[in-house]
Coordinates of C-alpha atoms in Angstrom, one line a residue:
M27 CA -37.8 49.5 -41.7
R28 CA -36.1 46.9 -43.8
S29 CA -39.3 44.9 -44.4
Y30 CA -41.2 48.0 -45.2
F31 CA -38.8 49.2 -47.9
A32 CA -38.6 45.7 -49.4
D33 CA -42.4 45.3 -49.6
Q34 CA -43.3 48.9 -50.5
Y35 CA -40.6 49.7 -53.0
N36 CA -39.5 46.2 -54.2
M37 CA -36.0 46.7 -53.0
V38 CA -33.4 44.5 -51.3
T39 CA -32.7 46.3 -48.1
V40 CA -29.3 46.2 -46.4
Q41 CA -28.3 47.6 -43.0
C42 CA -24.6 47.6 -42.6
N43 CA -22.9 47.2 -39.2
Y44 CA -19.8 48.9 -40.4
F45 CA -16.4 48.9 -38.7
G46 CA -16.7 50.6 -35.3
W47 CA -20.5 51.3 -35.6
E48 CA -21.1 50.5 -32.0
F49 CA -19.0 53.4 -30.9
M50 CA -21.4 55.9 -32.6
Q51 CA -24.3 54.8 -30.4
Y52 CA -25.4 56.0 -27.0
D53 CA -23.6 53.4 -25.0
V54 CA -20.0 53.7 -23.8
F55 CA -17.7 50.9 -24.9
E56 CA -13.9 50.6 -24.8
E57 CA -12.2 50.9 -28.2
T58 CA -9.1 48.8 -29.0
K59 CA -6.6 48.8 -31.8
E60 CA -8.6 45.9 -33.4
N61 CA -12.0 47.6 -33.1
F62 CA -12.4 51.3 -33.1
N63 CA -14.4 54.1 -34.7
D64 CA -12.4 55.5 -37.6
M65 CA -15.3 57.8 -38.4
G66 CA -14.9 57.6 -42.1
P67 CA -12.9 55.8 -44.8
M68 CA -13.0 52.3 -43.3
Q69 CA -16.7 52.6 -42.5
A70 CA -17.5 53.9 -46.0
L71 CA -15.6 51.0 -47.6
D72 CA -17.6 48.5 -45.4
N73 CA -20.9 50.0 -46.8
I74 CA -19.6 49.8 -50.4
F75 CA -18.4 46.2 -49.8
S76 CA -21.9 45.3 -48.5
V77 CA -23.7 46.6 -51.5
I78 CA -21.3 44.9 -54.0
M79 CA -21.4 41.6 -52.1
I80 CA -25.2 41.6 -52.0
S81 CA -25.3 42.2 -55.8
E82 CA -22.9 39.3 -56.3
I83 CA -25.1 37.0 -54.2
L84 CA -28.1 38.0 -56.2
K85 CA -26.3 37.2 -59.5
D86 CA -25.0 33.9 -58.1
N87 CA -28.6 32.9 -57.4
N88 CA -29.8 34.1 -60.9
L89 CA -31.9 36.8 -59.4
I90 CA -32.5 39.9 -61.6
F91 CA -32.0 43.3 -60.0
N92 CA -31.6 46.9 -61.3
A93 CA -28.0 48.0 -60.7
S94 CA -29.1 51.6 -61.5
K95 CA -31.6 51.7 -58.6
I96 CA -29.3 51.7 -55.6
V97 CA -30.3 54.1 -52.8
S98 CA -28.3 55.1 -49.7
Y99 CA -30.4 56.5 -46.9
G100 CA -28.8 57.8 -43.8
H101 CA -29.2 60.0 -40.7
S102 CA -26.3 62.1 -39.2
H103 CA -23.1 60.1 -39.4
G104 CA -24.8 57.5 -41.6
A105 CA -25.7 60.1 -44.1
Y106 CA -22.2 61.4 -44.0
L107 CA -21.0 57.9 -44.9
S108 CA -23.4 58.0 -47.9
Y109 CA -21.6 61.1 -49.2
L110 CA -18.2 59.5 -48.5
S111 CA -19.2 56.3 -50.3
N112 CA -20.4 58.2 -53.3
I113 CA -16.9 59.8 -53.6
F114 CA -15.1 56.5 -53.0
A115 CA -17.2 54.5 -55.4
P116 CA -18.5 56.9 -58.1
G117 CA -21.5 55.5 -59.9
L118 CA -22.5 53.0 -57.2
Y119 CA -25.4 55.1 -55.8
N120 CA -28.2 56.6 -57.8
L121 CA -30.0 58.3 -55.0
I122 CA -28.8 59.6 -51.6
I123 CA -31.4 60.7 -49.0
D124 CA -29.5 62.7 -46.4
N125 CA -31.0 63.6 -43.0
S126 CA -28.6 66.0 -41.2
S127 CA -25.2 64.8 -42.4
W128 CA -22.3 66.7 -41.1
L129 CA -19.4 67.9 -43.4
Y130 CA -16.8 66.1 -41.4
P131 CA -16.9 64.1 -38.1
V132 CA -16.8 66.8 -35.4
Y133 CA -15.5 64.2 -32.9
L134 CA -12.2 64.0 -34.8
L135 CA -11.5 67.4 -33.4
S136 CA -13.3 67.4 -30.1
D137 CA -14.6 65.1 -27.3
R138 CA -18.1 63.7 -27.3
Y139 CA -20.3 64.3 -24.3
L140 CA -22.8 61.6 -23.6
N141 CA -25.5 62.1 -21.1
I142 CA -26.5 58.7 -19.8
G143 CA -29.0 58.7 -17.0
D144 CA -27.9 61.2 -14.4
S145 CA -24.2 61.1 -15.4
Q146 CA -22.2 62.7 -18.2
N147 CA -19.5 60.7 -20.0
I148 CA -16.7 62.3 -22.0
F149 CA -15.7 60.1 -24.9
H150 CA -12.2 60.7 -26.5
Y151 CA -12.2 58.7 -29.6
F152 CA -9.2 56.4 -30.2
I153 CA -8.7 57.7 -33.8
R154 CA -7.7 61.1 -32.4
S155 CA -4.5 59.6 -31.1
F156 CA -3.3 58.8 -34.6
E157 CA -0.4 61.0 -35.6
D158 CA -0.8 60.5 -39.4
I159 CA -4.5 61.2 -39.7
D160 CA -5.4 63.0 -43.0
L161 CA -8.3 65.3 -42.2
D162 CA -8.8 66.1 -45.9
I163 CA -10.0 62.6 -46.7
Y164 CA -12.8 63.2 -44.1
N165 CA -13.8 66.6 -45.3
L166 CA -16.8 66.6 -47.7
T167 CA -16.3 70.3 -48.7
F168 CA -12.7 69.4 -49.8
L169 CA -13.7 66.1 -51.5
Y170 CA -16.7 67.4 -53.4
K171 CA -15.0 70.7 -54.6
H172 CA -13.9 69.2 -57.9
F173 CA -16.0 66.0 -57.9
R174 CA -18.4 65.5 -60.9
N175 CA -21.3 64.2 -58.9
K176 CA -23.8 62.0 -60.9
C177 CA -25.9 60.8 -58.0
T178 CA -29.2 62.5 -57.1
I179 CA -29.0 63.8 -53.6
H180 CA -31.9 65.1 -51.5
S181 CA -30.6 66.6 -48.3
F182 CA -32.8 67.6 -45.3
H183 CA -31.3 69.9 -42.7
G184 CA -32.6 71.8 -39.7
T185 CA -32.1 75.5 -39.3
E186 CA -31.2 74.9 -35.6
D187 CA -28.8 72.0 -36.1
S188 CA -26.3 72.2 -33.2
L189 CA -23.6 69.9 -34.9
I190 CA -23.5 71.4 -38.4
R191 CA -25.0 74.8 -39.4
Y192 CA -27.5 75.0 -42.2
Q193 CA -25.4 77.7 -43.8
D194 CA -22.4 75.4 -44.0
K195 CA -24.5 72.7 -45.6
E196 CA -25.5 75.2 -48.2
K197 CA -21.9 75.7 -49.1
L198 CA -21.6 72.0 -49.8
C199 CA -24.9 71.3 -51.6
L200 CA -25.8 74.4 -53.6
P201 CA -22.8 74.4 -55.9
M202 CA -23.1 70.7 -56.5
K203 CA -24.8 69.3 -59.5
K204 CA -27.9 67.1 -58.7
C205 CA -27.8 68.1 -55.0
F206 CA -31.1 69.4 -53.6
L207 CA -31.1 71.0 -50.1
H208 CA -34.3 71.2 -48.2
K209 CA -34.5 73.6 -45.2
V210 CA -36.4 72.4 -42.2
G211 CA -37.5 75.2 -39.9
H212 CA -40.3 75.8 -37.5
S213 CA -42.6 76.5 -40.4
N214 CA -42.0 73.0 -41.8
I215 CA -43.0 71.1 -38.7
N216 CA -45.4 68.3 -39.6
D217 CA -45.8 64.6 -39.3
V218 CA -42.5 64.0 -41.1
F219 CA -40.3 66.6 -39.4
K220 CA -41.0 67.4 -35.7
S221 CA -38.0 69.6 -35.0
P222 CA -35.5 72.0 -36.7
G223 CA -32.6 70.5 -34.7
H224 CA -30.1 67.8 -35.6
G225 CA -31.9 64.9 -37.2
V226 CA -35.1 67.1 -37.5
D227 CA -36.8 64.4 -35.3
A228 CA -37.8 62.8 -38.5
D229 CA -40.1 59.9 -39.1
Y230 CA -37.7 57.8 -41.2
L231 CA -40.3 55.9 -43.1
K232 CA -42.4 59.0 -44.0
L233 CA -39.2 60.9 -45.0
F234 CA -38.3 58.1 -47.4
D235 CA -41.9 58.1 -48.8
L236 CA -41.8 61.9 -49.1
V237 CA -38.7 61.7 -51.4
M238 CA -39.9 58.8 -53.5
E239 CA -43.4 60.2 -54.1
N240 CA -42.8 63.9 -54.5
Y241 CA -39.5 64.6 -56.2
N242 CA -39.8 62.9 -59.5
I243 CA -37.5 60.1 -58.6
S244 CA -36.7 57.8 -61.5
F245 CA -34.0 55.2 -62.3
N246 CA -32.4 53.9 -65.4
K247 CA -31.9 50.2 -65.9
S248 CA -28.7 48.2 -65.9
T249 CA -27.7 44.7 -64.8
D250 CA -24.2 45.2 -63.4
I251 CA -22.4 47.5 -61.1
V252 CA -19.4 49.1 -62.7
I253 CA -17.0 51.3 -60.6
P254 CA -13.8 52.7 -62.2
N255 CA -10.5 52.6 -60.5
H256 CA -9.5 56.1 -59.5
R257 CA -7.4 58.2 -57.2
I258 CA -8.1 60.9 -54.7
E259 CA -5.3 63.4 -54.0
T260 CA -5.0 65.3 -50.8
K261 CA -2.2 67.6 -49.6
N262 CA -0.5 64.8 -47.7
C263 CA -1.6 61.6 -49.3
S264 CA -2.7 59.8 -52.5
Y265 CA -5.5 57.3 -52.3
L266 CA -5.9 54.6 -54.9
F267 CA -9.4 52.9 -55.0
D268 CA -9.1 49.6 -56.9
F269 CA -12.3 47.9 -58.0
K270 CA -10.9 45.6 -60.7
N271 CA -12.0 42.5 -58.7
K272 CA -15.3 44.2 -57.6
I273 CA -14.3 44.2 -54.0
P274 CA -12.9 47.7 -53.1
V275 CA -9.2 47.8 -52.2
L276 CA -7.8 51.1 -50.9
T277 CA -4.1 51.9 -50.9
R278 CA -2.8 55.0 -49.3
E279 CA 0.5 56.6 -50.3
E280 CA 2.0 59.3 -48.2
K281 CA 3.5 62.4 -49.9
Y282 CA 6.8 63.5 -48.5
I283 CA 6.8 67.3 -48.9

């Protein structure tokens, strides 16, 4: 996929192995305090960090790139992290292609059942044992309620998604500026979408082509990534996102109510 995107669309392509990524796969590994699946903020910051570092490497090598042509393309939890990164680093992404993102990680509230071979494994994620977890900072509906979105978002969601209902995705996307929700049902089954379920059994390359070739995608031109320092307020915490040295630094302050 990376070579295809690079050759077909003249783009530097980055795949980020974010913090705890291996615990979102279909193998069972043991989490530790040093390496676990936080399901959100730390993983989003890793994605932001990767993009910024790649841009700095390009500049250090005197390579010209368009800082207004940054695309985040994700499936399920990866797409969710695209939305989260867009909130944490406003202005970084210019296009998000979302295949079946959820609105919050459902495994924060329930166990994950993995069918491997003939056995079923129950996965209780380590993050659920944290007493001070702030669910608001994970909730896209809460985060985007008053956010002035400037990133074009094309969201593809199946009518029979078992993890997040299409109707709930409508509540996120339809009120949001520049968010376009595409319903995938049985009538849409083709060589791009093969199922109305979670992930729509998509051909990832053809889905990317579909968006780039059919939805009037265009980009401005700029030479530098500029992300303002900002805060996100939840009921229980205040989050400061500091980009003054390019690299994101997150500080969380608890509110004592």
